[in-house]
Coordinates of C-alpha atoms in Angstrom, one line a residue:
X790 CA 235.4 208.3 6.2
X791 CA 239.0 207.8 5.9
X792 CA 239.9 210.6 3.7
X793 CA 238.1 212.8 6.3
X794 CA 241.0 212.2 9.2
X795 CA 243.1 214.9 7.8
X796 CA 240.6 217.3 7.3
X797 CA 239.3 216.6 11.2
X798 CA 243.2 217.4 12.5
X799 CA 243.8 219.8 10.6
X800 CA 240.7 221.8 11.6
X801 CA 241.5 220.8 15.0
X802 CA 245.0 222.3 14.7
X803 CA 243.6 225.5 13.4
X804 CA 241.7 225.6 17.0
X805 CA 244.4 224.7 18.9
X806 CA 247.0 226.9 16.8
X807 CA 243.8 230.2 17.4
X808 CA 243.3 229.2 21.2
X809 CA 247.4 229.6 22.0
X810 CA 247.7 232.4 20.2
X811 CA 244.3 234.1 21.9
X812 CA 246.9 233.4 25.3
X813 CA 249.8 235.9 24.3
X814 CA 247.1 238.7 23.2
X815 CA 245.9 238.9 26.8
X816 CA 248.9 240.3 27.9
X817 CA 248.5 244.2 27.8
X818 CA 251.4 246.7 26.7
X819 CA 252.3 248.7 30.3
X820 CA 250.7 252.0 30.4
X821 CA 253.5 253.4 32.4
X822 CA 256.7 255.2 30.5
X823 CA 260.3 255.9 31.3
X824 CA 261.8 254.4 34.3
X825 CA 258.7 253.3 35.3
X826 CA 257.8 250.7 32.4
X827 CA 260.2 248.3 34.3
X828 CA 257.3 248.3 37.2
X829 CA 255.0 248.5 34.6
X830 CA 256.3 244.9 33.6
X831 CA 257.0 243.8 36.7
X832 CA 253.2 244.2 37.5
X833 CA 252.1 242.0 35.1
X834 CA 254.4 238.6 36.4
X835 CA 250.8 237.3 37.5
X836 CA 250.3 237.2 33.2
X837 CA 253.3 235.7 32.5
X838 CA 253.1 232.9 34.9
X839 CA 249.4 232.1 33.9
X840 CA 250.5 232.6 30.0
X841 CA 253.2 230.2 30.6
X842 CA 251.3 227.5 32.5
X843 CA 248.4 227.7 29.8
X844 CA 250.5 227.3 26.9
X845 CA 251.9 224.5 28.3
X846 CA 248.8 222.9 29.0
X847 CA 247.2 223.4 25.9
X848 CA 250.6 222.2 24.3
X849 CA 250.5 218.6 25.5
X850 CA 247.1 218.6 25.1
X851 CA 247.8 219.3 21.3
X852 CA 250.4 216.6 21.0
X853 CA 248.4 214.3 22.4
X854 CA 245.6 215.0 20.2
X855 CA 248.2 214.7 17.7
X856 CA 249.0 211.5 18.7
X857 CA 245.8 209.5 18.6
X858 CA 245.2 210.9 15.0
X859 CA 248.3 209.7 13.8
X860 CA 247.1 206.5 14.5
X861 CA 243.2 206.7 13.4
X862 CA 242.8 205.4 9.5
X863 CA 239.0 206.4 10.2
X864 CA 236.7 209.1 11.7
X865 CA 232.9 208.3 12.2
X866 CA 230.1 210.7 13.6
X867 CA 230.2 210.3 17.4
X868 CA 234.2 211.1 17.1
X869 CA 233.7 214.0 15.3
X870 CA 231.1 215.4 18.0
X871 CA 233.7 214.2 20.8
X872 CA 236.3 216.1 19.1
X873 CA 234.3 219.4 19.1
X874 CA 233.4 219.3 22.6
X875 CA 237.4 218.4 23.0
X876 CA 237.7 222.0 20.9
X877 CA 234.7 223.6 22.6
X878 CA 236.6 223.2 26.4
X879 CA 240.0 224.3 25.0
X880 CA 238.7 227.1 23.3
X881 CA 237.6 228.6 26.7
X882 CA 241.2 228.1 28.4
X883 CA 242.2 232.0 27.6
X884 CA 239.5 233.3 29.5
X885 CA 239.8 231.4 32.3
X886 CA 244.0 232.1 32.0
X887 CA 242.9 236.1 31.8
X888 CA 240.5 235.4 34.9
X889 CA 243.4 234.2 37.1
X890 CA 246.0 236.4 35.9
X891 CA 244.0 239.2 36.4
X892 CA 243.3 238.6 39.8
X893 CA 246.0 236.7 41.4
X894 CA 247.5 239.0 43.6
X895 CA 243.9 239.7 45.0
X896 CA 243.1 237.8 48.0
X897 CA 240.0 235.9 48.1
X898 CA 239.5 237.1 44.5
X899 CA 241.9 235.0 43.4
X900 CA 241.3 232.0 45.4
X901 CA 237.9 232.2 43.1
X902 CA 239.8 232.6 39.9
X903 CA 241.6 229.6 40.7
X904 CA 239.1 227.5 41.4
X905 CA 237.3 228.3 38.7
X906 CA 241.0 227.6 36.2
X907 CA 241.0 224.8 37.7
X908 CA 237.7 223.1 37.9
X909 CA 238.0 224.0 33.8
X910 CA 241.0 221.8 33.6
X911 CA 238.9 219.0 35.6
X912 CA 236.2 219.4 32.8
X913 CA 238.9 219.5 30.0
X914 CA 240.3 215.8 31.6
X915 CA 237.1 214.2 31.4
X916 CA 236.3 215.6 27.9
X917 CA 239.7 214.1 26.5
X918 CA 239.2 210.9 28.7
X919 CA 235.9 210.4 27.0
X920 CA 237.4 211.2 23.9
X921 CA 240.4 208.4 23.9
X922 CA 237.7 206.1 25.7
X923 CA 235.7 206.2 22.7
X924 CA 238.6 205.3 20.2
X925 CA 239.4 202.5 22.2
X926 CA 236.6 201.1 22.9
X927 CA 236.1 199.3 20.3
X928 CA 239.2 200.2 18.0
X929 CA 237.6 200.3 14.7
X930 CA 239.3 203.9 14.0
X931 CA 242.7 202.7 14.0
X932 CA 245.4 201.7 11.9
X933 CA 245.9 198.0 11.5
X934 CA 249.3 198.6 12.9
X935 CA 247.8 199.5 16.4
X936 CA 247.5 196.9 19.6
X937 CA 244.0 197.7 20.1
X938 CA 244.5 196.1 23.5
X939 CA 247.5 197.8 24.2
X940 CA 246.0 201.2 23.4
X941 CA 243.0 200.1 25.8
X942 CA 245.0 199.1 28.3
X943 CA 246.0 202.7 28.7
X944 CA 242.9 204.2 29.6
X945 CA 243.6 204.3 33.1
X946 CA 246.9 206.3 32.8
X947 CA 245.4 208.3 30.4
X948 CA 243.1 209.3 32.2
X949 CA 245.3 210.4 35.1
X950 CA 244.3 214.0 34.8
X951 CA 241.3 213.0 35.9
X952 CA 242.3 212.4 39.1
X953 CA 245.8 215.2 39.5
X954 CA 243.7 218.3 38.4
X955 CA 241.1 217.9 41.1
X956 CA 244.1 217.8 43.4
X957 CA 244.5 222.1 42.1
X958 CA 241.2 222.5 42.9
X959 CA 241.3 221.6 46.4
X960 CA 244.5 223.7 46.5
X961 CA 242.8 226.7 44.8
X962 CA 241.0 227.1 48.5
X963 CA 244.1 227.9 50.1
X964 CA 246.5 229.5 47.4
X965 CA 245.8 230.7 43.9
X966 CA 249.9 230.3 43.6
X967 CA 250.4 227.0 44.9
X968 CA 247.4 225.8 42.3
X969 CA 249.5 227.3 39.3
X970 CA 252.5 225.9 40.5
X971 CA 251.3 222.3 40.4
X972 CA 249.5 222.6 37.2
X973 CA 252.6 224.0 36.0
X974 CA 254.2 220.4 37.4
X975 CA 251.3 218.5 36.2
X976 CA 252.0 220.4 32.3
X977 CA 255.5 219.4 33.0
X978 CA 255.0 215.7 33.8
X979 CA 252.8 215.2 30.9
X980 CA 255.4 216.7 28.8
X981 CA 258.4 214.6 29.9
X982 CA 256.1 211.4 30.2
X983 CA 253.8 210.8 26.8
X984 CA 252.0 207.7 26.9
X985 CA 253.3 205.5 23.5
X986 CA 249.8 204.1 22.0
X987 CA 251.1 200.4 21.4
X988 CA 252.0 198.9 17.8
X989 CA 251.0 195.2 16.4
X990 CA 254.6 193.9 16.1
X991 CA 255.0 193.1 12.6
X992 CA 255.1 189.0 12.7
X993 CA 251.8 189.4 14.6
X994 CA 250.5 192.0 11.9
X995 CA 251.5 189.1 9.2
X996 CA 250.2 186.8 10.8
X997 CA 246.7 188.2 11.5
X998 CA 246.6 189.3 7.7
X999 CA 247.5 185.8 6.6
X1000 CA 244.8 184.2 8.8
X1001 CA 242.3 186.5 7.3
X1002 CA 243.2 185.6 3.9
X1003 CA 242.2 181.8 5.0

């Protein structure tokens, strides 16, 4: 199934490219006029911060994403179901965004939004993690140029997420703020800090060829 990797990403990006754009649309035009459309968009900050956080989660989630299929030569059926539940727990990420942004400022209500913003972030972790689990585990999907040991050796580190985004959950019970603050950080970190999937260096690459050949 090799000429069906880039029709999987690029359906994939066609998700991801919807899903970001669904972020901006929750944002409502002020209903106030004159003067008062500058509290009007005042107001809405609670939006703003929620739109920029999600867009910057969903970002790195896309250039990872990116990543891995820049290095698969393959796709087989168990990927290709991985990949939609991938798709099916991004796809939700507006409503959950529109959820917390709507009720931010409101007490306990928000507290509830954030938990539930970002126990859907826990659930997106484990869905990628199971994803890039599965490419590694055996390594069949990859390029020959990949260090299949080197890209499994990344798991753990990969699968960080796992273990930060709970963290926002545990802060959702106290403040809705302070857990859109450090998924804002955690967005940050992943941006800044990609993981490299590691490369065969090319004497080794050679070599392995030339040993097949034997």
């Amino acid at each position: 199934m090799e000429q069906e990797t880039g029709r999987v990403e690029a359906f994939s990006d066609g998700v991801f490219a919807i899903v970001i754009t669904i972020l901006v649309l929750e944002i409502k035009v002020p209903e106030e006029h004159g003067s008062d459309l500058w509290h009007g968009l005042w107001a809405q900050w609670p939006h703003y911060a929620a739109y920029v956080v999600s867009f910057l989660i969903i970002g790195v989630m896309w250039v990872n994403h990116h990543t891995i299929f820049g290095h698969l030569k393959r796709v087989d059926r168990p990927l290709l179901f991985l990949n939609l539940l991938v798709l099916m727990v991004v796809s939700v990420i507006p409503w959950t965004t529109s959820v917390l942004a709507e009720h931010l400022k409101d007490g306990e209500a928000a507290k509830v939004a954030a938990i539930l913003y970002s126990s859907w972030t826990v659930i997106y972790a484990l869905a990628f993690t199971a994803f890039w689990w599965y490419v590694t585990r055996v390594g069949h999907l990859f390029h020959e140029t990949v260090d299949k040991d080197g890209a499994r050796a990344t798991r753990m580190r990969f699968g960080l997420g796992a273990i930060a985004y709970p963290v926002t959950v545990a802060l959702s019970f106290f403040s809705a703020t302070l857990a859109l603050v450090a998924h804002f950080l955690i967005a940050i970190y992943y941006a800044a800090n990609q993981i490299p999937i590691p490369l065969v260096v090319e004497e080794e690459r050679l070599e392995s060829a030339s040993d097949l050949r034997k």
